[in-house]
Amino acid sequence: MGFTIGSTRTRTIRDLRSVARRRGRSPECAAVAEYTGLWGWDVVPGARTAAGACSCGRAGCPEPGAHPLDFAAPVRAGVTLDEAYRAWAAYPGAAVMLPVGRAFDVIEVGEAAGRSALVRMERMGLPVGPVTVTPEGRAQFFVAAGGAAELPRLLYRMAWEDTALDLRGLGIGACVTAPPSDRAGRGVVRWLRAPGLDAGGAVPAARLLVGTLAYVAHRARAGI
């Protein structure tokens, strides 16, 4: 069965997950097929933790359960449904991770501030993309590739450069754990705002969101 980006107009997420259940596939397999086929994102198999040890097998791993597996090949955007399932079956139990810097960058802020920012953005009618929440209490806003490198300049232009903000950009070379995977044994990553068929995996330019994110991060730091 073929399932490529071009078929998104005729297939839905519900259809995809139904096929996964009928074939006895895991939620992770369904997510991989969804991310690669619907949203055009690459996916990489990631490590998990067991009894405090990282599944990568390295003693003293600096990021146990929170990094890609070095020996695992990525599943590329645009593969067919069957190809996505076969590729993921080669790494049973792997966490679903998304490479940053190609299809999107990430701007990360504390969860409470992120929730407040999302409410403000939606009220303002801003074109918000997908947003995840990690078990460490971080909200991750997906923005257009290059946004992480642009963040310091944007903050400078908005006069936030001298303010210590809990705001971080993740760009090329980084990976984020994606729903429904566990991160580092602390709990699952969840969607605060999931990608949808109306906008797909579309992500906004960082400049459209940074002002609001900086404002709420500042208020959170000040205890307002």
PDB file of C-alpha atoms in Angstrom:
ATOM      1  CA  MET A   1       0.000   0.000   0.000  1.00  0.00           C
ATOM      2  CA  GLY A   2       1.487   3.313  -1.031  1.00  0.00           C
ATOM      3  CA  PHE A   3       1.112   6.321   1.232  1.00  0.00           C
ATOM      4  CA  THR A   4       2.968   9.462   0.270  1.00  0.00           C
ATOM      5  CA  ILE A   5       2.751  13.152   0.992  1.00  0.00           C
ATOM      6  CA  GLY A   6       0.716  13.673  -2.154  1.00  0.00           C
ATOM      7  CA  SER A   7      -2.139  11.528  -0.849  1.00  0.00           C
ATOM      8  CA  THR A   8      -2.908  13.649   2.215  1.00  0.00           C
ATOM      9  CA  ARG A   9      -6.021  15.093   0.595  1.00  0.00           C
ATOM     10  CA  THR A  10      -7.662  11.679   0.436  1.00  0.00           C
ATOM     11  CA  ARG A  11      -6.393  10.013   3.603  1.00  0.00           C
ATOM     12  CA  THR A  12      -6.902  11.049   7.215  1.00  0.00           C
ATOM     13  CA  ILE A  13      -5.050  10.384  10.419  1.00  0.00           C
ATOM     14  CA  ARG A  14      -7.943   8.188  11.546  1.00  0.00           C
ATOM     15  CA  ASP A  15      -7.581   6.039   8.418  1.00  0.00           C
ATOM     16  CA  LEU A  16      -3.870   5.648   9.030  1.00  0.00           C
ATOM     17  CA  ARG A  17      -4.259   4.607  12.654  1.00  0.00           C
ATOM     18  CA  SER A  18      -7.055   2.206  11.742  1.00  0.00           C
ATOM     19  CA  VAL A  19      -4.770   0.473   9.242  1.00  0.00           C
ATOM     20  CA  ALA A  20      -2.048   0.296  11.909  1.00  0.00           C
ATOM     21  CA  ARG A  21      -4.411  -1.360  14.405  1.00  0.00           C
ATOM     22  CA  ARG A  22      -5.664  -3.891  11.873  1.00  0.00           C
ATOM     23  CA  ARG A  23      -2.087  -4.866  11.092  1.00  0.00           C
ATOM     24  CA  GLY A  24      -1.187  -5.135  14.763  1.00  0.00           C
ATOM     25  CA  ARG A  25       1.289  -2.261  14.581  1.00  0.00           C
ATOM     26  CA  SER A  26       2.410  -0.297  17.630  1.00  0.00           C
ATOM     27  CA  PRO A  27       1.397   3.327  18.242  1.00  0.00           C
ATOM     28  CA  GLU A  28       5.001   4.256  17.482  1.00  0.00           C
ATOM     29  CA  CYS A  29       4.776   2.611  14.040  1.00  0.00           C
ATOM     30  CA  ALA A  30       1.587   4.522  13.311  1.00  0.00           C
ATOM     31  CA  ALA A  31       3.226   7.771  14.439  1.00  0.00           C
ATOM     32  CA  VAL A  32       6.251   7.192  12.210  1.00  0.00           C
ATOM     33  CA  ALA A  33       4.014   6.589   9.190  1.00  0.00           C
ATOM     34  CA  GLU A  34       2.017   9.702  10.062  1.00  0.00           C
ATOM     35  CA  TYR A  35       5.065  11.950  10.467  1.00  0.00           C
ATOM     36  CA  THR A  36       6.829  10.774   7.321  1.00  0.00           C
ATOM     37  CA  GLY A  37       3.767  10.371   5.119  1.00  0.00           C
ATOM     38  CA  LEU A  38       1.436  13.168   6.213  1.00  0.00           C
ATOM     39  CA  TRP A  39       3.697  15.891   7.541  1.00  0.00           C
ATOM     40  CA  GLY A  40       6.868  15.352   5.512  1.00  0.00           C
ATOM     41  CA  TRP A  41       9.201  14.921   8.484  1.00  0.00           C
ATOM     42  CA  ASP A  42      12.162  12.564   8.741  1.00  0.00           C
ATOM     43  CA  VAL A  43      12.136  10.280  11.794  1.00  0.00           C
ATOM     44  CA  VAL A  44      15.058   8.630  13.570  1.00  0.00           C
ATOM     45  CA  PRO A  45      14.949   5.725  16.057  1.00  0.00           C
ATOM     46  CA  GLY A  46      15.926   6.871  19.527  1.00  0.00           C
ATOM     47  CA  ALA A  47      17.251   5.276  22.684  1.00  0.00           C
ATOM     48  CA  ARG A  48      15.147   4.413  25.712  1.00  0.00           C
ATOM     49  CA  THR A  49      15.976   3.730  29.329  1.00  0.00           C
ATOM     50  CA  ALA A  50      15.559   0.492  31.247  1.00  0.00           C
ATOM     51  CA  ALA A  51      16.384   0.289  34.952  1.00  0.00           C
ATOM     52  CA  GLY A  52      18.213   3.588  34.625  1.00  0.00           C
ATOM     53  CA  ALA A  53      20.467   2.381  31.807  1.00  0.00           C
ATOM     54  CA  CYS A  54      20.365   3.631  28.236  1.00  0.00           C
ATOM     55  CA  SER A  55      19.420   1.168  25.495  1.00  0.00           C
ATOM     56  CA  CYS A  56      22.363   2.407  23.401  1.00  0.00           C
ATOM     57  CA  GLY A  57      24.597   0.225  25.561  1.00  0.00           C
ATOM     58  CA  ARG A  58      27.203   2.903  26.323  1.00  0.00           C
ATOM     59  CA  ALA A  59      28.429   3.002  29.882  1.00  0.00           C
ATOM     60  CA  GLY A  60      27.940   6.454  31.337  1.00  0.00           C
ATOM     61  CA  CYS A  61      25.770   7.655  28.449  1.00  0.00           C
ATOM     62  CA  PRO A  62      25.410  11.461  28.869  1.00  0.00           C
ATOM     63  CA  GLU A  63      21.804  11.477  27.597  1.00  0.00           C
ATOM     64  CA  PRO A  64      20.247   8.168  28.646  1.00  0.00           C
ATOM     65  CA  GLY A  65      17.035   7.566  26.753  1.00  0.00           C
ATOM     66  CA  ALA A  66      17.097  10.978  25.087  1.00  0.00           C
ATOM     67  CA  HIS A  67      19.215  10.679  21.932  1.00  0.00           C
ATOM     68  CA  PRO A  68      19.110   8.988  18.507  1.00  0.00           C
ATOM     69  CA  LEU A  69      20.604   5.538  18.123  1.00  0.00           C
ATOM     70  CA  ASP A  70      23.925   5.983  16.322  1.00  0.00           C
ATOM     71  CA  PHE A  71      23.573   2.730  14.391  1.00  0.00           C
ATOM     72  CA  ALA A  72      19.977   3.307  13.214  1.00  0.00           C
ATOM     73  CA  ALA A  73      19.106   4.674   9.787  1.00  0.00           C
ATOM     74  CA  PRO A  74      16.529   7.477   9.564  1.00  0.00           C
ATOM     75  CA  VAL A  75      13.120   6.901   8.023  1.00  0.00           C
ATOM     76  CA  ARG A  76      12.852   9.525   5.317  1.00  0.00           C
ATOM     77  CA  ALA A  77       9.883  11.760   4.630  1.00  0.00           C
ATOM     78  CA  GLY A  78       7.687  10.556   1.782  1.00  0.00           C
ATOM     79  CA  VAL A  79       8.213   6.809   2.162  1.00  0.00           C
ATOM     80  CA  THR A  80       5.198   4.569   1.638  1.00  0.00           C
ATOM     81  CA  LEU A  81       3.181   3.256   4.541  1.00  0.00           C
ATOM     82  CA  ASP A  82       4.618  -0.233   4.179  1.00  0.00           C
ATOM     83  CA  GLU A  83       8.164   1.121   3.934  1.00  0.00           C
ATOM     84  CA  ALA A  84       7.684   3.119   7.125  1.00  0.00           C
ATOM     85  CA  TYR A  85       6.387   0.058   8.987  1.00  0.00           C
ATOM     86  CA  ARG A  86       9.219  -2.161   7.748  1.00  0.00           C
ATOM     87  CA  ALA A  87      11.874   0.395   8.624  1.00  0.00           C
ATOM     88  CA  TRP A  88      10.560   0.889  12.145  1.00  0.00           C
ATOM     89  CA  ALA A  89      10.141  -2.838  12.771  1.00  0.00           C
ATOM     90  CA  ALA A  90      13.928  -3.136  12.544  1.00  0.00           C
ATOM     91  CA  TYR A  91      14.260  -1.213  15.831  1.00  0.00           C
ATOM     92  CA  PRO A  92      11.679  -2.625  18.246  1.00  0.00           C
ATOM     93  CA  GLY A  93      11.108  -0.462  21.290  1.00  0.00           C
ATOM     94  CA  ALA A  94      12.894   2.567  19.859  1.00  0.00           C
ATOM     95  CA  ALA A  95      11.699   6.049  20.739  1.00  0.00           C
ATOM     96  CA  VAL A  96      10.341   8.226  17.942  1.00  0.00           C
ATOM     97  CA  MET A  97      12.657  11.189  17.417  1.00  0.00           C
ATOM     98  CA  LEU A  98      12.506  14.036  14.903  1.00  0.00           C
ATOM     99  CA  PRO A  99      15.664  15.663  13.508  1.00  0.00           C
ATOM    100  CA  VAL A 100      15.578  19.436  13.801  1.00  0.00           C
ATOM    101  CA  GLY A 101      16.913  21.877  11.216  1.00  0.00           C
ATOM    102  CA  ARG A 102      15.515  20.492   7.978  1.00  0.00           C
ATOM    103  CA  ALA A 103      11.707  20.678   7.997  1.00  0.00           C
ATOM    104  CA  PHE A 104      11.531  22.786  11.150  1.00  0.00           C
ATOM    105  CA  ASP A 105      13.411  24.271  14.096  1.00  0.00           C
ATOM    106  CA  VAL A 106      12.167  24.390  17.679  1.00  0.00           C
ATOM    107  CA  ILE A 107      11.844  27.229  20.155  1.00  0.00           C
ATOM    108  CA  GLU A 108      11.553  25.898  23.677  1.00  0.00           C
ATOM    109  CA  VAL A 109      10.145  27.537  26.791  1.00  0.00           C
ATOM    110  CA  GLY A 110       8.834  26.411  30.187  1.00  0.00           C
ATOM    111  CA  GLU A 111       5.529  24.535  29.978  1.00  0.00           C
ATOM    112  CA  ALA A 112       3.433  27.058  31.942  1.00  0.00           C
ATOM    113  CA  ALA A 113       4.744  29.944  29.859  1.00  0.00           C
ATOM    114  CA  GLY A 114       4.240  27.908  26.695  1.00  0.00           C
ATOM    115  CA  ARG A 115       0.602  27.216  27.518  1.00  0.00           C
ATOM    116  CA  SER A 116       0.010  30.896  28.220  1.00  0.00           C
ATOM    117  CA  ALA A 117       1.756  31.882  24.994  1.00  0.00           C
ATOM    118  CA  LEU A 118      -0.307  29.430  22.949  1.00  0.00           C
ATOM    119  CA  VAL A 119      -3.565  30.879  24.302  1.00  0.00           C
ATOM    120  CA  ARG A 120      -2.380  34.391  23.429  1.00  0.00           C
ATOM    121  CA  MET A 121      -1.245  33.365  19.955  1.00  0.00           C
ATOM    122  CA  GLU A 122      -4.534  31.681  19.142  1.00  0.00           C
ATOM    123  CA  ARG A 123      -6.500  34.704  20.357  1.00  0.00           C
ATOM    124  CA  MET A 124      -4.333  36.928  18.167  1.00  0.00           C
ATOM    125  CA  GLY A 125      -4.874  34.683  15.169  1.00  0.00           C
ATOM    126  CA  LEU A 126      -1.179  33.910  14.729  1.00  0.00           C
ATOM    127  CA  PRO A 127      -0.309  30.944  12.481  1.00  0.00           C
ATOM    128  CA  VAL A 128       0.911  28.597  15.216  1.00  0.00           C
ATOM    129  CA  GLY A 129       2.392  25.263  14.183  1.00  0.00           C
ATOM    130  CA  PRO A 130       2.706  22.045  16.189  1.00  0.00           C
ATOM    131  CA  VAL A 131       3.666  22.315  19.881  1.00  0.00           C
ATOM    132  CA  THR A 132       4.772  19.489  22.172  1.00  0.00           C
ATOM    133  CA  VAL A 133       5.128  19.239  25.941  1.00  0.00           C
ATOM    134  CA  THR A 134       7.928  17.136  27.414  1.00  0.00           C
ATOM    135  CA  PRO A 135       7.872  15.323  30.775  1.00  0.00           C
ATOM    136  CA  GLU A 136      10.622  17.693  31.916  1.00  0.00           C
ATOM    137  CA  GLY A 137       8.082  20.519  31.713  1.00  0.00           C
ATOM    138  CA  ARG A 138       9.158  22.147  28.444  1.00  0.00           C
ATOM    139  CA  ALA A 139       6.909  23.420  25.656  1.00  0.00           C
ATOM    140  CA  GLN A 140       8.455  23.060  22.201  1.00  0.00           C
ATOM    141  CA  PHE A 141       7.106  25.282  19.403  1.00  0.00           C
ATOM    142  CA  PHE A 142       7.862  24.090  15.876  1.00  0.00           C
ATOM    143  CA  VAL A 143       8.961  26.990  13.650  1.00  0.00           C
ATOM    144  CA  ALA A 144      10.458  27.319  10.184  1.00  0.00           C
ATOM    145  CA  ALA A 145      13.986  25.966   9.713  1.00  0.00           C
ATOM    146  CA  GLY A 146      16.578  28.600  10.566  1.00  0.00           C
ATOM    147  CA  GLY A 147      14.493  30.016  13.403  1.00  0.00           C
ATOM    148  CA  ALA A 148      16.881  28.843  16.122  1.00  0.00           C
ATOM    149  CA  ALA A 149      19.831  30.681  14.563  1.00  0.00           C
ATOM    150  CA  GLU A 150      17.632  33.730  14.070  1.00  0.00           C
ATOM    151  CA  LEU A 151      16.447  33.813  17.692  1.00  0.00           C
ATOM    152  CA  PRO A 152      19.243  36.003  19.184  1.00  0.00           C
ATOM    153  CA  ARG A 153      18.806  38.610  16.433  1.00  0.00           C
ATOM    154  CA  LEU A 154      15.043  38.644  16.864  1.00  0.00           C
ATOM    155  CA  LEU A 155      15.350  39.105  20.625  1.00  0.00           C
ATOM    156  CA  TYR A 156      17.827  41.921  20.059  1.00  0.00           C
ATOM    157  CA  ARG A 157      15.495  43.699  17.645  1.00  0.00           C
ATOM    158  CA  MET A 158      12.640  43.340  20.146  1.00  0.00           C
ATOM    159  CA  ALA A 159      14.817  44.737  22.975  1.00  0.00           C
ATOM    160  CA  TRP A 160      14.879  41.481  24.945  1.00  0.00           C
ATOM    161  CA  GLU A 161      18.615  40.902  24.474  1.00  0.00           C
ATOM    162  CA  ASP A 162      19.607  42.023  27.989  1.00  0.00           C
ATOM    163  CA  THR A 163      16.911  39.972  29.708  1.00  0.00           C
ATOM    164  CA  ALA A 164      17.630  36.487  31.032  1.00  0.00           C
ATOM    165  CA  LEU A 165      14.770  34.550  29.456  1.00  0.00           C
ATOM    166  CA  ASP A 166      13.971  30.868  29.740  1.00  0.00           C
ATOM    167  CA  LEU A 167      13.868  30.640  25.965  1.00  0.00           C
ATOM    168  CA  ARG A 168      16.026  28.327  23.848  1.00  0.00           C
ATOM    169  CA  GLY A 169      16.321  27.587  20.153  1.00  0.00           C
ATOM    170  CA  LEU A 170      17.023  24.093  18.821  1.00  0.00           C
ATOM    171  CA  GLY A 171      18.369  23.980  15.288  1.00  0.00           C
ATOM    172  CA  ILE A 172      20.320  21.787  12.922  1.00  0.00           C
ATOM    173  CA  GLY A 173      22.000  18.832  14.639  1.00  0.00           C
ATOM    174  CA  ALA A 174      19.391  18.583  17.397  1.00  0.00           C
ATOM    175  CA  CYS A 175      16.625  15.992  17.747  1.00  0.00           C
ATOM    176  CA  VAL A 176      13.416  16.097  19.757  1.00  0.00           C
ATOM    177  CA  THR A 177      11.436  13.170  21.131  1.00  0.00           C
ATOM    178  CA  ALA A 178       7.982  13.038  19.572  1.00  0.00           C
ATOM    179  CA  PRO A 179       4.634  11.700  20.800  1.00  0.00           C
ATOM    180  CA  PRO A 180       3.801   9.029  21.799  1.00  0.00           C
ATOM    181  CA  SER A 181       7.317   8.129  22.966  1.00  0.00           C
ATOM    182  CA  ASP A 182       8.719   8.151  26.473  1.00  0.00           C
ATOM    183  CA  ARG A 183      11.614  10.537  27.046  1.00  0.00           C
ATOM    184  CA  ALA A 184      14.499   9.427  29.240  1.00  0.00           C
ATOM    185  CA  GLY A 185      12.220   7.286  31.408  1.00  0.00           C
ATOM    186  CA  ARG A 186      10.461  10.373  32.793  1.00  0.00           C
ATOM    187  CA  GLY A 187       7.190  10.014  30.905  1.00  0.00           C
ATOM    188  CA  VAL A 188       5.693  10.468  27.476  1.00  0.00           C
ATOM    189  CA  VAL A 189       5.917  13.515  25.239  1.00  0.00           C
ATOM    190  CA  ARG A 190       2.449  14.883  24.427  1.00  0.00           C
ATOM    191  CA  TRP A 191       0.988  17.239  21.865  1.00  0.00           C
ATOM    192  CA  LEU A 192      -0.051  20.600  23.250  1.00  0.00           C
ATOM    193  CA  ARG A 193      -1.088  21.508  19.706  1.00  0.00           C
ATOM    194  CA  ALA A 194      -0.966  18.573  17.299  1.00  0.00           C
ATOM    195  CA  PRO A 195      -0.440  18.942  13.558  1.00  0.00           C
ATOM    196  CA  GLY A 196      -3.772  18.782  11.752  1.00  0.00           C
ATOM    197  CA  LEU A 197      -5.073  18.173   8.275  1.00  0.00           C
ATOM    198  CA  ASP A 198      -6.083  21.825   7.914  1.00  0.00           C
ATOM    199  CA  ALA A 199      -2.503  23.086   8.153  1.00  0.00           C
ATOM    200  CA  GLY A 200      -0.603  19.797   8.071  1.00  0.00           C
ATOM    201  CA  GLY A 201       2.958  20.008   9.298  1.00  0.00           C
ATOM    202  CA  ALA A 202       3.180  23.665   8.290  1.00  0.00           C
ATOM    203  CA  VAL A 203       5.296  25.748  10.633  1.00  0.00           C
ATOM    204  CA  PRO A 204       5.377  29.552  11.010  1.00  0.00           C
ATOM    205  CA  ALA A 205       8.378  31.843  10.787  1.00  0.00           C
ATOM    206  CA  ALA A 206      10.010  32.307  14.187  1.00  0.00           C
ATOM    207  CA  ARG A 207       9.586  36.088  13.969  1.00  0.00           C
ATOM    208  CA  LEU A 208       5.800  35.664  14.217  1.00  0.00           C
ATOM    209  CA  LEU A 209       5.996  33.935  17.600  1.00  0.00           C
ATOM    210  CA  VAL A 210       9.135  35.173  19.350  1.00  0.00           C
ATOM    211  CA  GLY A 211       7.598  38.392  20.666  1.00  0.00           C
ATOM    212  CA  THR A 212       4.820  36.543  22.462  1.00  0.00           C
ATOM    213  CA  LEU A 213       7.145  33.812  23.721  1.00  0.00           C
ATOM    214  CA  ALA A 214       9.609  36.379  25.073  1.00  0.00           C
ATOM    215  CA  TYR A 215       6.812  38.316  26.765  1.00  0.00           C
ATOM    216  CA  VAL A 216       5.354  35.311  28.581  1.00  0.00           C
ATOM    217  CA  ALA A 217       8.828  34.006  29.479  1.00  0.00           C
ATOM    218  CA  HIS A 218       9.617  37.395  31.004  1.00  0.00           C
ATOM    219  CA  ARG A 219       6.374  37.378  32.997  1.00  0.00           C
ATOM    220  CA  ALA A 220       7.067  33.854  34.207  1.00  0.00           C
ATOM    221  CA  ARG A 221      10.557  34.840  35.337  1.00  0.00           C
ATOM    222  CA  ALA A 222       9.162  37.862  37.163  1.00  0.00           C
ATOM    223  CA  GLY A 223       6.463  35.735  38.802  1.00  0.00           C
ATOM    224  CA  ILE A 224       3.674  37.759  37.224  1.00  0.00           C
TER     225      ILE A 224
END
